[in-house]
C-alpha cells in the first residue's frame, strides 16, 4: 500500500447473521481469517443489513395491522399492503407513490425507497427487515466494543444503498457514523490563489460509504464489512453523527 | 495490498495545468515520481478541473454579453451577472435561484450548482472555467492515449464535486467515463434465497468518484488524479459512458 493511499479491505467469509448475534466477535474472527489486523485510525464500514439483523429488526408481515391509508397507497404503488403499512409506520412523509415505487422520508430524515425496509437476503417471504432504530448509536456501540475488545480506536460507519434524484443507479450512503466527521467543514480554507472556497462542506461519510458499498457488493456476495485504511487524520479528529448529513427539509434547495 | 481490496492511490506533485498541456505526459511523469506503475484494469480518476484546463475551457468574464434574463437572475441570486450569463449559456433549465444559489440543468443533463463553472484555483479574478465539452469523449481520449503511450488498458473516469438533494455536503460524482460500466446492471441476479434483487443498477462510476474526490481533496492540496486498483473484472467488461448515469427528467421519481 502506497503511503498516502486509501485502501478498502473487504472482510470476507462472514456467516449469515441472526438477531442477538455478537457482531464484534464475528468481525474479530472475520478479520483474523482475512489476516487483517485493525489499527488506530482505521474505519470499519458495516452494511446496514447486518446491523439491523443483529439488532433483531425483523418484522413478520402477517402481524401487521393494515390501515386504510396503507391500503390506498398499496393500490397506487402495487406493493404488498402489509409492507406499505410498515413503510408508513417508519416514515414522516410520502415523497412519491407510483406503480412500483414508494419513496418516503424516514423518521431518521432519510429520503429513500420503502423506508429502507428490505426483504432480500432475509429468511422467509413474510419477513421484512427495518433500518436500525438509531444507526449513529449503533455505530458508537460498535466502535466502543472494538476499543474494549481489541484496544484500538476505529471509526465506524453504517452504509445503505440509496437511489438518488437526477441520477441512475444506487450508491452507498452513510446512515450511521461514530469516530469521524461525517460532514467536514472547509469554511475558512482558501484555494491556491488565496480565495475562499466555493465548496464549504464535504460529505466524508457518504464519500466513504459509496465505495465501501461497491466493495461489499449487492446480490449474493455477502460481504457485510469493509475496513478503510489510510483516511487523513483531519477527518478523524472530530466525531460527527450521520444525522448531520441529512439536510433539513426547509433548507433543501433542489425542490 | 490485500488480494481482494480496492486501493485509491493519489498522484501527487503534479503542476498547475494550462490550456494545451499534455496531460498524458504529466500523468506519466507524476506516476513515475510516485513510483506507481499503471497496470491493465487500473482506473484513472481525473478531476474535472484539470481536464477543463488542458482543454482550454477558460472564459474571460469581461468578454461576456449579459442578457436581460441573466441580469434578472443575477439580482435574485446575488451573483456576478457575467457569471450568471455564462451559467445560462451552459444550461437548459434553471432548477433553483435564491440568494447565493443558482442550480441549473447543464446541457449534459447534470443538475448542479452554477453549471459546474468554477473560479477557484483559476488564475485571475475575471476568469471562469467551464466543464469539458464532452467529458465522456475526454475520458476516452485519455484512455486511448494511455494505451498508446504505455501499452496498458486503463479505464478513465472524470470526477466533479456535486451538491445533492436531501443531503448536506458535496460528494464526488462521475461526469465522464470510458472503459468501465458507469452503470452496472444487476437485473437477473438473485439474492442468497434465490429471490430477484430489489436493487437493479449500481452507480459504479459515482461510487468510485465519491472516494476519489475525497482522496484528491478540495482546497489547495492540488491532487488532480487518483489510480484505483483492484476493481472487480465484472465492472470492466463493458464500457458505458457517464451519460448513462444521468436520469432523464421525465423518469425522475423524486420530484
CSV table of C-alpha atoms in Angstrom, one decimal:
chain,number,residue,atom,x,y,z
A,1,UNK,CA,0.0,0.0,0.0
A,2,UNK,CA,1.3,3.4,-1.1
A,3,UNK,CA,2.0,5.8,1.8
A,4,UNK,CA,-0.8,8.3,1.0
A,5,UNK,CA,-3.3,5.8,-0.5
A,6,UNK,CA,-6.7,4.8,0.9
A,7,UNK,CA,-7.4,1.1,0.9
A,8,UNK,CA,-10.8,-0.7,1.1
A,9,UNK,CA,-10.3,-4.2,2.5
A,10,UNK,CA,-13.4,-6.5,2.4
A,11,UNK,CA,-14.0,-8.7,5.4
A,12,UNK,CA,-14.9,-12.0,3.7
A,13,UNK,CA,-16.3,-15.3,4.8
A,14,UNK,CA,-18.7,-13.9,7.4
A,15,UNK,CA,-21.8,-16.0,8.4
A,16,UNK,CA,-25.5,-15.2,7.9
A,17,UNK,CA,-26.4,-13.0,10.9
A,18,UNK,CA,-29.3,-13.6,13.3
A,19,UNK,CA,-30.9,-11.4,16.0
A,20,UNK,CA,-28.7,-11.2,19.1
A,21,UNK,CA,-25.5,-12.4,17.3
A,22,UNK,CA,-22.3,-10.9,18.7
A,23,UNK,CA,-21.2,-8.8,15.7
A,24,UNK,CA,-18.0,-7.8,17.3
A,25,UNK,CA,-17.0,-11.4,17.9
A,26,UNK,CA,-17.8,-12.3,14.3
A,27,UNK,CA,-15.9,-9.2,13.0
A,28,UNK,CA,-12.8,-10.1,15.1
A,29,UNK,CA,-13.0,-13.7,13.7
A,30,UNK,CA,-13.6,-12.5,10.2
A,31,UNK,CA,-10.7,-10.0,10.3
A,32,UNK,CA,-8.5,-12.8,11.7
A,33,UNK,CA,-9.4,-15.2,8.9
A,34,UNK,CA,-8.6,-12.4,6.4
A,35,UNK,CA,-5.3,-11.8,8.2
A,36,UNK,CA,-6.3,-8.2,8.7
A,37,UNK,CA,-5.3,-6.5,12.0
A,38,UNK,CA,-7.2,-3.4,12.9
A,39,UNK,CA,-5.2,-0.3,13.7
A,40,UNK,CA,-5.9,3.1,15.3
A,41,UNK,CA,-7.5,5.3,12.6
A,42,UNK,CA,-9.0,2.5,10.6
A,43,UNK,CA,-12.6,2.9,9.6
A,44,UNK,CA,-15.0,0.0,9.7
A,45,UNK,CA,-17.9,0.3,7.3
A,46,UNK,CA,-20.7,-2.1,8.1
A,47,UNK,CA,-23.7,-2.9,5.8
A,48,UNK,CA,-27.0,-1.7,7.4
A,49,UNK,CA,-28.5,-5.1,6.8
A,50,UNK,CA,-26.3,-6.9,9.3
A,51,UNK,CA,-26.7,-4.2,11.9
A,52,UNK,CA,-30.5,-4.5,11.5
A,53,UNK,CA,-30.3,-8.3,11.7
A,54,UNK,CA,-28.2,-8.5,14.9
A,55,UNK,CA,-30.5,-5.8,16.5
A,56,UNK,CA,-33.5,-8.0,15.7
A,57,UNK,CA,-35.3,-5.5,13.4
A,58,UNK,CA,-37.2,-8.4,11.8
A,59,UNK,CA,-41.0,-7.9,11.4
A,60,UNK,CA,-43.4,-10.7,10.5
A,61,UNK,CA,-45.7,-9.1,7.8
A,62,UNK,CA,-48.6,-11.3,8.9
A,63,UNK,CA,-48.6,-9.5,12.3
A,64,UNK,CA,-49.1,-6.0,10.7
A,65,UNK,CA,-52.5,-4.3,11.0
A,66,UNK,CA,-53.2,-2.5,7.7
A,67,UNK,CA,-54.6,1.0,7.8
A,68,UNK,CA,-56.9,2.5,5.2
A,69,UNK,CA,-54.2,4.8,4.1
A,70,UNK,CA,-51.8,1.9,3.6
A,71,UNK,CA,-54.4,0.1,1.5
A,72,UNK,CA,-54.9,3.1,-0.7
A,73,UNK,CA,-51.2,3.7,-1.3
A,74,UNK,CA,-50.6,-0.1,-1.8
A,75,UNK,CA,-53.1,0.1,-4.7
A,76,UNK,CA,-51.3,3.1,-6.1
A,77,UNK,CA,-47.8,1.6,-5.9
A,78,UNK,CA,-48.9,-2.0,-6.4
A,79,UNK,CA,-47.0,-3.3,-3.4
A,80,UNK,CA,-47.9,-5.6,-0.6
A,81,UNK,CA,-50.3,-3.6,1.7
A,82,UNK,CA,-48.6,-5.1,4.8
A,83,UNK,CA,-45.2,-3.8,3.6
A,84,UNK,CA,-46.8,-0.4,2.8
A,85,UNK,CA,-48.2,-0.2,6.3
A,86,UNK,CA,-44.8,-0.8,7.7
A,87,UNK,CA,-43.2,1.8,5.4
A,88,UNK,CA,-45.8,4.3,6.7
A,89,UNK,CA,-45.1,3.5,10.3
A,90,UNK,CA,-41.4,4.1,9.7
A,91,UNK,CA,-41.9,7.4,7.9
A,92,UNK,CA,-43.0,11.0,8.4
A,93,UNK,CA,-43.9,11.8,4.7
A,94,UNK,CA,-44.7,10.2,1.4
A,95,UNK,CA,-42.5,11.8,-1.3
A,96,UNK,CA,-43.7,9.7,-4.2
A,97,UNK,CA,-46.1,6.9,-4.8
A,98,UNK,CA,-46.4,5.5,-8.4
A,99,UNK,CA,-46.6,1.9,-9.7
A,100,UNK,CA,-43.6,0.0,-8.4
A,101,UNK,CA,-42.2,3.0,-6.4
A,102,UNK,CA,-42.8,4.3,-2.9
A,103,UNK,CA,-40.4,6.9,-1.8
A,104,UNK,CA,-40.7,8.4,1.7
A,105,UNK,CA,-39.0,10.4,4.3
A,106,UNK,CA,-37.9,8.0,7.0
A,107,UNK,CA,-38.3,9.1,10.7
A,108,UNK,CA,-34.5,9.5,10.7
A,109,UNK,CA,-34.9,12.2,8.0
A,110,UNK,CA,-33.6,10.0,5.2
A,111,UNK,CA,-35.4,10.2,1.9
A,112,UNK,CA,-35.4,6.7,0.5
A,113,UNK,CA,-37.4,4.0,-1.3
A,114,UNK,CA,-39.6,1.8,1.0
A,115,UNK,CA,-38.2,3.5,4.2
A,116,UNK,CA,-35.2,1.3,3.8
A,117,UNK,CA,-37.2,-1.8,4.6
A,118,UNK,CA,-35.6,-4.8,3.0
A,119,UNK,CA,-36.8,-8.3,2.0
A,120,UNK,CA,-33.7,-9.6,0.1
A,121,UNK,CA,-31.4,-11.9,1.9
A,122,UNK,CA,-33.9,-12.2,4.7
A,123,UNK,CA,-35.1,-15.6,5.7
A,124,UNK,CA,-38.8,-16.2,4.8
A,125,UNK,CA,-41.1,-14.5,2.4
A,126,UNK,CA,-43.2,-12.9,5.1
A,127,UNK,CA,-40.3,-11.4,7.0
A,128,UNK,CA,-39.2,-7.8,6.5
A,129,UNK,CA,-36.1,-6.0,8.0
A,130,UNK,CA,-36.3,-2.4,9.3
A,131,UNK,CA,-33.4,0.0,9.5
A,132,UNK,CA,-31.6,0.1,12.8
A,133,UNK,CA,-33.6,2.3,15.3
A,134,UNK,CA,-30.6,4.7,15.8
A,135,UNK,CA,-27.8,3.9,13.4
A,136,UNK,CA,-25.5,6.6,14.9
A,137,UNK,CA,-25.9,4.9,18.3
A,138,UNK,CA,-25.3,1.5,16.7
A,139,UNK,CA,-22.0,2.8,15.2
A,140,UNK,CA,-20.9,4.2,18.5
A,141,UNK,CA,-21.7,1.0,20.3
A,142,UNK,CA,-19.6,-1.0,17.7
A,143,UNK,CA,-16.7,1.4,17.9
A,144,UNK,CA,-16.7,1.3,21.7
A,145,UNK,CA,-16.9,-2.5,21.7
A,146,UNK,CA,-13.9,-2.7,19.3
A,147,UNK,CA,-12.0,-0.4,21.6
A,148,UNK,CA,-12.8,-2.5,24.6
A,149,UNK,CA,-12.1,-5.9,22.9
A,150,UNK,CA,-9.1,-5.0,20.7
A,151,UNK,CA,-7.7,-1.8,22.4
A,152,UNK,CA,-7.8,0.0,19.0
A,153,UNK,CA,-9.6,3.2,18.2
A,154,UNK,CA,-11.6,2.8,15.0
A,155,UNK,CA,-14.3,4.9,13.4
A,156,UNK,CA,-17.5,3.0,12.4
A,157,UNK,CA,-19.8,3.9,9.5
A,158,UNK,CA,-23.1,2.2,8.7
A,159,UNK,CA,-23.9,2.1,5.0
A,160,UNK,CA,-27.0,1.5,2.9
A,161,UNK,CA,-27.8,1.6,-0.8
A,162,UNK,CA,-29.8,4.7,-1.9
A,163,UNK,CA,-31.5,5.7,-5.1
A,164,UNK,CA,-30.9,9.4,-5.8
A,165,UNK,CA,-32.7,12.2,-7.6
A,166,UNK,CA,-31.4,13.1,-11.0
A,167,UNK,CA,-29.0,10.1,-11.2
A,168,UNK,CA,-29.5,6.5,-12.3
A,169,UNK,CA,-28.3,3.6,-10.1
A,170,UNK,CA,-27.9,3.2,-6.4
A,171,UNK,CA,-25.0,4.5,-4.4
A,172,UNK,CA,-23.7,3.6,-0.9
A,173,UNK,CA,-24.9,6.3,1.6
A,174,UNK,CA,-23.9,6.8,5.2
A,175,UNK,CA,-26.7,6.4,7.7
A,176,UNK,CA,-24.6,5.9,10.9
A,177,UNK,CA,-21.3,7.3,12.0
A,178,UNK,CA,-19.1,7.4,15.0
A,179,UNK,CA,-15.4,8.4,15.3
A,180,UNK,CA,-15.1,10.6,12.2
A,181,UNK,CA,-16.5,13.8,10.7
A,182,UNK,CA,-19.4,12.5,8.6
A,183,UNK,CA,-19.6,16.1,7.3
A,184,UNK,CA,-16.3,18.0,7.2
A,185,UNK,CA,-16.3,21.8,7.3
A,186,UNK,CA,-14.0,23.7,4.9
A,187,UNK,CA,-15.2,27.2,5.8
A,188,UNK,CA,-12.2,29.4,6.3
A,189,UNK,CA,-10.0,27.3,3.9
A,190,UNK,CA,-8.7,29.0,0.8
A,191,UNK,CA,-7.6,27.9,-2.7
A,192,UNK,CA,-4.1,28.2,-4.1
A,193,UNK,CA,-4.9,31.8,-5.1
A,194,UNK,CA,-5.9,32.6,-1.5
A,195,UNK,CA,-9.6,32.9,-2.4
A,196,UNK,CA,-12.2,31.4,-0.1
A,197,UNK,CA,-13.5,28.1,-1.4
A,198,UNK,CA,-16.9,27.8,-3.0
A,199,UNK,CA,-17.3,24.3,-1.6
A,200,UNK,CA,-17.8,24.5,2.2
A,201,UNK,CA,-18.7,21.1,3.4
A,202,UNK,CA,-17.5,17.6,2.3
A,203,UNK,CA,-19.8,14.6,2.8
A,204,UNK,CA,-17.0,12.4,4.1
A,205,UNK,CA,-19.3,9.7,5.4
A,206,UNK,CA,-21.2,9.4,2.1
A,207,UNK,CA,-17.9,9.5,0.1
A,208,UNK,CA,-16.5,6.5,2.0
A,209,UNK,CA,-19.8,4.5,2.1
A,210,UNK,CA,-20.2,4.9,-1.7
A,211,UNK,CA,-17.0,2.9,-2.4
A,212,UNK,CA,-17.5,0.6,0.6
A,213,UNK,CA,-20.9,-0.3,-0.8
A,214,UNK,CA,-19.3,-1.2,-4.1
A,215,UNK,CA,-16.7,-3.4,-2.3
A,216,UNK,CA,-19.4,-5.1,-0.3
A,217,UNK,CA,-21.4,-5.9,-3.5
A,218,UNK,CA,-25.1,-6.4,-3.8
A,219,UNK,CA,-26.6,-9.8,-4.7
A,220,UNK,CA,-25.1,-12.8,-3.0
A,221,UNK,CA,-21.5,-11.9,-2.4
A,222,UNK,CA,-22.4,-11.4,1.2
A,223,UNK,CA,-19.6,-9.2,2.3
A,224,UNK,CA,-21.0,-7.2,5.2
A,225,UNK,CA,-18.0,-5.2,6.4
A,226,UNK,CA,-15.1,-3.3,4.9
A,227,UNK,CA,-12.0,-1.8,6.6
A,228,UNK,CA,-10.9,1.6,5.2
A,229,UNK,CA,-7.3,2.2,5.9
A,230,UNK,CA,-5.4,5.4,5.3
A,231,UNK,CA,-8.0,8.1,5.9
A,232,UNK,CA,-6.4,11.5,6.6
A,233,UNK,CA,-6.2,12.4,10.3
A,234,UNK,CA,-8.1,15.7,9.7
A,235,UNK,CA,-11.3,13.7,9.2
A,236,UNK,CA,-10.8,11.6,12.3
A,237,UNK,CA,-10.3,14.4,14.8
A,238,UNK,CA,-14.0,15.1,15.4
A,239,UNK,CA,-16.8,12.6,15.6
A,240,UNK,CA,-20.0,13.9,13.9
A,241,UNK,CA,-23.0,11.6,13.6
A,242,UNK,CA,-24.5,10.7,10.2
A,243,UNK,CA,-27.6,12.7,11.2
A,244,UNK,CA,-25.5,15.8,10.2
A,245,UNK,CA,-25.6,14.6,6.6
A,246,UNK,CA,-29.4,14.9,6.5
A,247,UNK,CA,-30.4,18.3,5.1
A,248,UNK,CA,-33.4,19.7,6.9
A,249,UNK,CA,-36.5,19.9,4.6
A,250,UNK,CA,-36.7,23.6,4.9
A,251,UNK,CA,-33.1,24.0,3.7
A,252,UNK,CA,-33.3,21.8,0.7
A,253,UNK,CA,-32.6,23.9,-2.4
A,254,UNK,CA,-33.2,21.3,-5.1
A,255,UNK,CA,-37.0,21.3,-4.8
B,1,UNK,CA,-2.4,-4.6,-0.6
B,2,UNK,CA,-4.9,-7.4,0.4
B,3,UNK,CA,-5.9,-9.7,-2.6
B,4,UNK,CA,-9.5,-8.5,-2.9
B,5,UNK,CA,-9.0,-4.9,-1.7
B,6,UNK,CA,-9.6,-1.8,-3.6
B,7,UNK,CA,-6.9,0.9,-3.4
B,8,UNK,CA,-7.0,4.6,-4.2
B,9,UNK,CA,-3.5,5.9,-4.9
B,10,UNK,CA,-3.2,9.7,-5.3
B,11,UNK,CA,-0.9,11.0,-8.0
B,12,UNK,CA,0.9,13.8,-6.1
B,13,UNK,CA,3.2,16.6,-7.1
B,14,UNK,CA,1.5,17.5,-10.3
B,15,UNK,CA,1.9,21.0,-11.7
B,16,UNK,CA,-0.7,23.8,-12.3
B,17,UNK,CA,-2.2,22.9,-15.7
B,18,UNK,CA,-2.7,25.3,-18.6
B,19,UNK,CA,-4.6,25.1,-21.9
B,20,UNK,CA,-2.9,22.7,-24.3
B,21,UNK,CA,-0.8,21.0,-21.7
B,22,UNK,CA,0.0,17.3,-22.4
B,23,UNK,CA,-2.0,15.7,-19.6
B,24,UNK,CA,-0.8,12.2,-20.5
B,25,UNK,CA,2.8,13.2,-20.3
B,26,UNK,CA,2.3,14.9,-17.0
B,27,UNK,CA,0.4,11.9,-15.7
B,28,UNK,CA,3.2,9.5,-16.8
B,29,UNK,CA,5.8,11.7,-15.1
B,30,UNK,CA,3.6,12.1,-12.0
B,31,UNK,CA,3.0,8.3,-11.7
B,32,UNK,CA,6.7,7.8,-12.2
B,33,UNK,CA,7.6,10.2,-9.4
B,34,UNK,CA,5.1,8.4,-7.2
B,35,UNK,CA,6.7,5.1,-8.2
B,36,UNK,CA,3.2,3.9,-9.3
B,37,UNK,CA,3.2,1.8,-12.5
B,38,UNK,CA,-0.2,1.5,-14.2
B,39,UNK,CA,-1.5,-2.0,-14.9
B,40,UNK,CA,-4.3,-3.3,-17.1
B,41,UNK,CA,-7.6,-3.0,-15.2
B,42,UNK,CA,-6.5,0.1,-13.2
B,43,UNK,CA,-8.9,3.0,-13.2
B,44,UNK,CA,-7.6,6.5,-13.5
B,45,UNK,CA,-9.9,9.1,-11.9
B,46,UNK,CA,-9.1,12.7,-13.1
B,47,UNK,CA,-10.5,15.8,-11.5
B,48,UNK,CA,-12.8,17.7,-13.9
B,49,UNK,CA,-10.9,20.9,-13.3
B,50,UNK,CA,-7.7,19.8,-14.9
B,51,UNK,CA,-9.4,18.3,-17.9
B,52,UNK,CA,-11.2,21.6,-18.4
B,53,UNK,CA,-7.9,23.5,-18.0
B,54,UNK,CA,-5.9,21.4,-20.6
B,55,UNK,CA,-8.9,21.6,-23.0
B,56,UNK,CA,-8.8,25.4,-22.7
B,57,UNK,CA,-12.3,25.9,-21.3
B,58,UNK,CA,-11.3,29.3,-19.8
B,59,UNK,CA,-13.6,32.2,-20.4
B,60,UNK,CA,-12.8,35.9,-19.7
B,61,UNK,CA,-15.9,37.2,-17.9
B,62,UNK,CA,-15.2,40.7,-19.3
B,63,UNK,CA,-16.0,39.3,-22.8
B,64,UNK,CA,-19.4,38.0,-21.9
B,65,UNK,CA,-22.5,39.8,-23.2
B,66,UNK,CA,-25.1,39.9,-20.5
B,67,UNK,CA,-28.7,39.2,-21.4
B,68,UNK,CA,-31.8,40.6,-19.6
B,69,UNK,CA,-32.6,37.2,-18.2
B,70,UNK,CA,-29.1,36.9,-16.7
B,71,UNK,CA,-29.4,40.4,-15.1
B,72,UNK,CA,-32.7,39.4,-13.5
B,73,UNK,CA,-31.4,36.1,-12.2
B,74,UNK,CA,-28.2,37.7,-11.0
B,75,UNK,CA,-30.2,40.1,-8.9
B,76,UNK,CA,-32.2,37.2,-7.5
B,77,UNK,CA,-29.2,35.0,-6.6
B,78,UNK,CA,-26.8,37.9,-5.9
B,79,UNK,CA,-24.1,36.6,-8.2
B,80,UNK,CA,-21.9,38.3,-10.8
B,81,UNK,CA,-24.2,38.9,-13.9
B,82,UNK,CA,-21.4,37.9,-16.2
B,83,UNK,CA,-21.1,34.5,-14.4
B,84,UNK,CA,-24.9,34.1,-14.5
B,85,UNK,CA,-25.0,34.7,-18.2
B,86,UNK,CA,-22.3,32.0,-18.7
B,87,UNK,CA,-24.3,29.6,-16.5
B,88,UNK,CA,-27.4,30.2,-18.6
B,89,UNK,CA,-25.4,29.6,-21.8
B,90,UNK,CA,-24.2,26.3,-20.4
B,91,UNK,CA,-27.7,25.1,-19.2
B,92,UNK,CA,-31.1,24.0,-20.5
B,93,UNK,CA,-33.2,24.8,-17.3
B,94,UNK,CA,-33.0,26.8,-14.1
B,95,UNK,CA,-33.8,24.5,-11.2
B,96,UNK,CA,-33.4,27.0,-8.3
B,97,UNK,CA,-32.5,30.6,-8.0
B,98,UNK,CA,-32.3,32.1,-4.5
B,99,UNK,CA,-29.7,34.4,-2.8
B,100,UNK,CA,-26.4,32.7,-3.0
B,101,UNK,CA,-27.6,29.7,-5.0
B,102,UNK,CA,-28.2,29.1,-8.7
B,103,UNK,CA,-28.9,25.4,-9.6
B,104,UNK,CA,-29.4,24.5,-13.2
B,105,UNK,CA,-29.6,21.5,-15.5
B,106,UNK,CA,-26.4,21.6,-17.6
B,107,UNK,CA,-26.6,20.9,-21.3
B,108,UNK,CA,-25.0,17.5,-20.4
B,109,UNK,CA,-28.1,16.7,-18.3
B,110,UNK,CA,-26.3,17.2,-15.0
B,111,UNK,CA,-28.3,19.0,-12.3
B,112,UNK,CA,-25.7,21.1,-10.5
B,113,UNK,CA,-24.8,24.5,-8.9
B,114,UNK,CA,-23.5,27.2,-11.4
B,115,UNK,CA,-23.5,24.7,-14.3
B,116,UNK,CA,-20.2,23.4,-12.9
B,117,UNK,CA,-18.5,26.7,-13.7
B,118,UNK,CA,-15.6,27.2,-11.4
B,119,UNK,CA,-13.5,30.2,-10.3
B,120,UNK,CA,-11.3,28.6,-7.5
B,121,UNK,CA,-7.8,27.7,-8.4
B,122,UNK,CA,-8.1,29.5,-11.7
B,123,UNK,CA,-5.6,32.3,-12.4
B,124,UNK,CA,-7.2,35.7,-12.4
B,125,UNK,CA,-10.4,37.1,-10.8
B,126,UNK,CA,-12.2,37.6,-14.2
B,127,UNK,CA,-11.5,34.1,-15.5
B,128,UNK,CA,-14.1,31.3,-15.2
B,129,UNK,CA,-13.6,27.6,-16.2
B,130,UNK,CA,-16.4,25.6,-17.9
B,131,UNK,CA,-16.9,21.9,-17.8
B,132,UNK,CA,-15.3,19.9,-20.6
B,133,UNK,CA,-17.5,20.0,-23.7
B,134,UNK,CA,-17.9,16.2,-23.8
B,135,UNK,CA,-16.4,14.6,-20.7
B,136,UNK,CA,-17.1,11.0,-21.9
B,137,UNK,CA,-15.0,11.8,-25.1
B,138,UNK,CA,-12.3,13.3,-22.9
B,139,UNK,CA,-12.2,10.1,-20.8
B,140,UNK,CA,-12.0,8.0,-24.0
B,141,UNK,CA,-9.2,10.2,-25.4
B,142,UNK,CA,-7.2,9.9,-22.2
B,143,UNK,CA,-7.6,6.1,-22.0
B,144,UNK,CA,-6.6,5.7,-25.6
B,145,UNK,CA,-3.6,7.9,-25.2
B,146,UNK,CA,-2.5,5.9,-22.1
B,147,UNK,CA,-2.9,2.7,-24.2
B,148,UNK,CA,-0.8,4.1,-26.9
B,149,UNK,CA,1.9,5.5,-24.7
B,150,UNK,CA,2.2,2.9,-22.0
B,151,UNK,CA,0.6,-0.1,-23.7
B,152,UNK,CA,-1.8,-0.6,-20.8
B,153,UNK,CA,-5.5,-0.8,-20.8
B,154,UNK,CA,-6.9,1.5,-18.1
B,155,UNK,CA,-10.4,2.9,-17.6
B,156,UNK,CA,-10.7,6.6,-17.1
B,157,UNK,CA,-13.3,8.5,-15.0
B,158,UNK,CA,-13.7,12.3,-14.8
B,159,UNK,CA,-15.0,13.4,-11.4
B,160,UNK,CA,-16.6,16.6,-10.1
B,161,UNK,CA,-18.0,17.7,-6.7
B,162,UNK,CA,-21.7,17.9,-6.6
B,163,UNK,CA,-24.2,19.1,-4.0
B,164,UNK,CA,-27.2,16.8,-3.7
B,165,UNK,CA,-30.8,17.0,-2.9
B,166,UNK,CA,-31.7,15.9,0.7
B,167,UNK,CA,-28.1,15.6,1.8
B,168,UNK,CA,-25.6,18.0,3.2
B,169,UNK,CA,-22.0,18.3,1.8
B,170,UNK,CA,-20.6,17.7,-1.6
B,171,UNK,CA,-19.8,14.3,-3.0
B,172,UNK,CA,-17.6,13.3,-5.9
B,173,UNK,CA,-19.7,12.4,-8.9
B,174,UNK,CA,-18.8,10.9,-12.3
B,175,UNK,CA,-19.3,13.1,-15.3
B,176,UNK,CA,-17.1,11.2,-17.8
B,177,UNK,CA,-16.3,7.5,-18.2
B,178,UNK,CA,-14.5,5.2,-20.6
B,179,UNK,CA,-13.5,1.6,-20.1
B,180,UNK,CA,-15.9,0.5,-17.4
B,181,UNK,CA,-19.6,0.3,-16.7
B,182,UNK,CA,-20.5,3.6,-15.2
B,183,UNK,CA,-23.9,2.0,-14.5
B,184,UNK,CA,-23.9,-1.8,-13.8
B,185,UNK,CA,-27.0,-3.8,-14.4
B,186,UNK,CA,-28.0,-6.4,-11.8
B,187,UNK,CA,-31.3,-7.4,-13.4
B,188,UNK,CA,-31.5,-11.2,-13.5
B,189,UNK,CA,-29.3,-11.6,-10.4
B,190,UNK,CA,-30.8,-13.1,-7.3
B,191,UNK,CA,-30.2,-12.9,-3.5
B,192,UNK,CA,-29.0,-15.8,-1.4
B,193,UNK,CA,-32.6,-17.0,-1.0
B,194,UNK,CA,-32.9,-17.1,-4.9
B,195,UNK,CA,-35.3,-14.1,-5.0
B,196,UNK,CA,-34.8,-11.3,-7.6
B,197,UNK,CA,-32.9,-8.3,-6.2
B,198,UNK,CA,-34.8,-5.1,-5.4
B,199,UNK,CA,-31.7,-3.1,-6.5
B,200,UNK,CA,-31.2,-3.4,-10.2
B,201,UNK,CA,-28.5,-0.9,-11.2
B,202,UNK,CA,-25.3,0.1,-9.4
B,203,UNK,CA,-23.8,3.6,-10.0
B,204,UNK,CA,-20.3,2.3,-10.3
B,205,UNK,CA,-18.9,5.5,-11.7
B,206,UNK,CA,-20.3,7.6,-8.9
B,207,UNK,CA,-19.3,5.2,-6.3
B,208,UNK,CA,-15.7,5.3,-7.4
B,209,UNK,CA,-15.6,9.1,-8.0
B,210,UNK,CA,-17.1,9.7,-4.5
B,211,UNK,CA,-14.0,8.3,-2.7
B,212,UNK,CA,-11.6,9.5,-5.4
B,213,UNK,CA,-12.8,13.1,-4.8
B,214,UNK,CA,-12.1,12.6,-1.1
B,215,UNK,CA,-8.5,11.4,-1.9
B,216,UNK,CA,-8.0,14.4,-4.3
B,217,UNK,CA,-9.1,16.8,-1.6
B,218,UNK,CA,-10.6,20.2,-2.1
B,219,UNK,CA,-8.8,23.5,-1.2
B,220,UNK,CA,-5.1,23.6,-2.0
B,221,UNK,CA,-3.9,20.0,-1.9
B,222,UNK,CA,-4.0,20.0,-5.7
B,223,UNK,CA,-4.1,16.3,-6.3
B,224,UNK,CA,-5.7,16.0,-9.7
B,225,UNK,CA,-5.6,12.3,-10.3
B,226,UNK,CA,-6.1,9.1,-8.4
B,227,UNK,CA,-5.4,5.5,-9.5
B,228,UNK,CA,-8.0,3.0,-8.4
B,229,UNK,CA,-6.5,-0.5,-8.3
B,230,UNK,CA,-8.4,-3.8,-7.7
B,231,UNK,CA,-11.8,-3.1,-9.3
B,232,UNK,CA,-13.7,-6.4,-10.0
B,233,UNK,CA,-13.4,-7.5,-13.6
B,234,UNK,CA,-17.2,-7.6,-13.9
B,235,UNK,CA,-17.3,-3.8,-13.9
B,236,UNK,CA,-14.6,-3.5,-16.5
B,237,UNK,CA,-16.0,-5.8,-19.2
B,238,UNK,CA,-18.2,-3.2,-20.8
B,239,UNK,CA,-17.6,0.5,-21.4
B,240,UNK,CA,-20.6,2.6,-20.6
B,241,UNK,CA,-20.3,6.4,-20.7
B,242,UNK,CA,-21.2,8.6,-17.7
B,243,UNK,CA,-24.2,9.9,-19.6
B,244,UNK,CA,-25.9,6.7,-18.6
B,245,UNK,CA,-25.8,7.9,-15.0
B,246,UNK,CA,-28.0,10.9,-15.9
B,247,UNK,CA,-31.6,10.1,-15.3
B,248,UNK,CA,-33.9,11.6,-17.9
B,249,UNK,CA,-36.1,14.4,-16.5
B,250,UNK,CA,-39.3,12.5,-17.3
B,251,UNK,CA,-38.1,9.4,-15.4
B,252,UNK,CA,-37.1,11.2,-12.2
B,253,UNK,CA,-39.2,9.9,-9.3
B,254,UNK,CA,-38.1,12.2,-6.5
B,255,UNK,CA,-39.8,15.3,-7.8
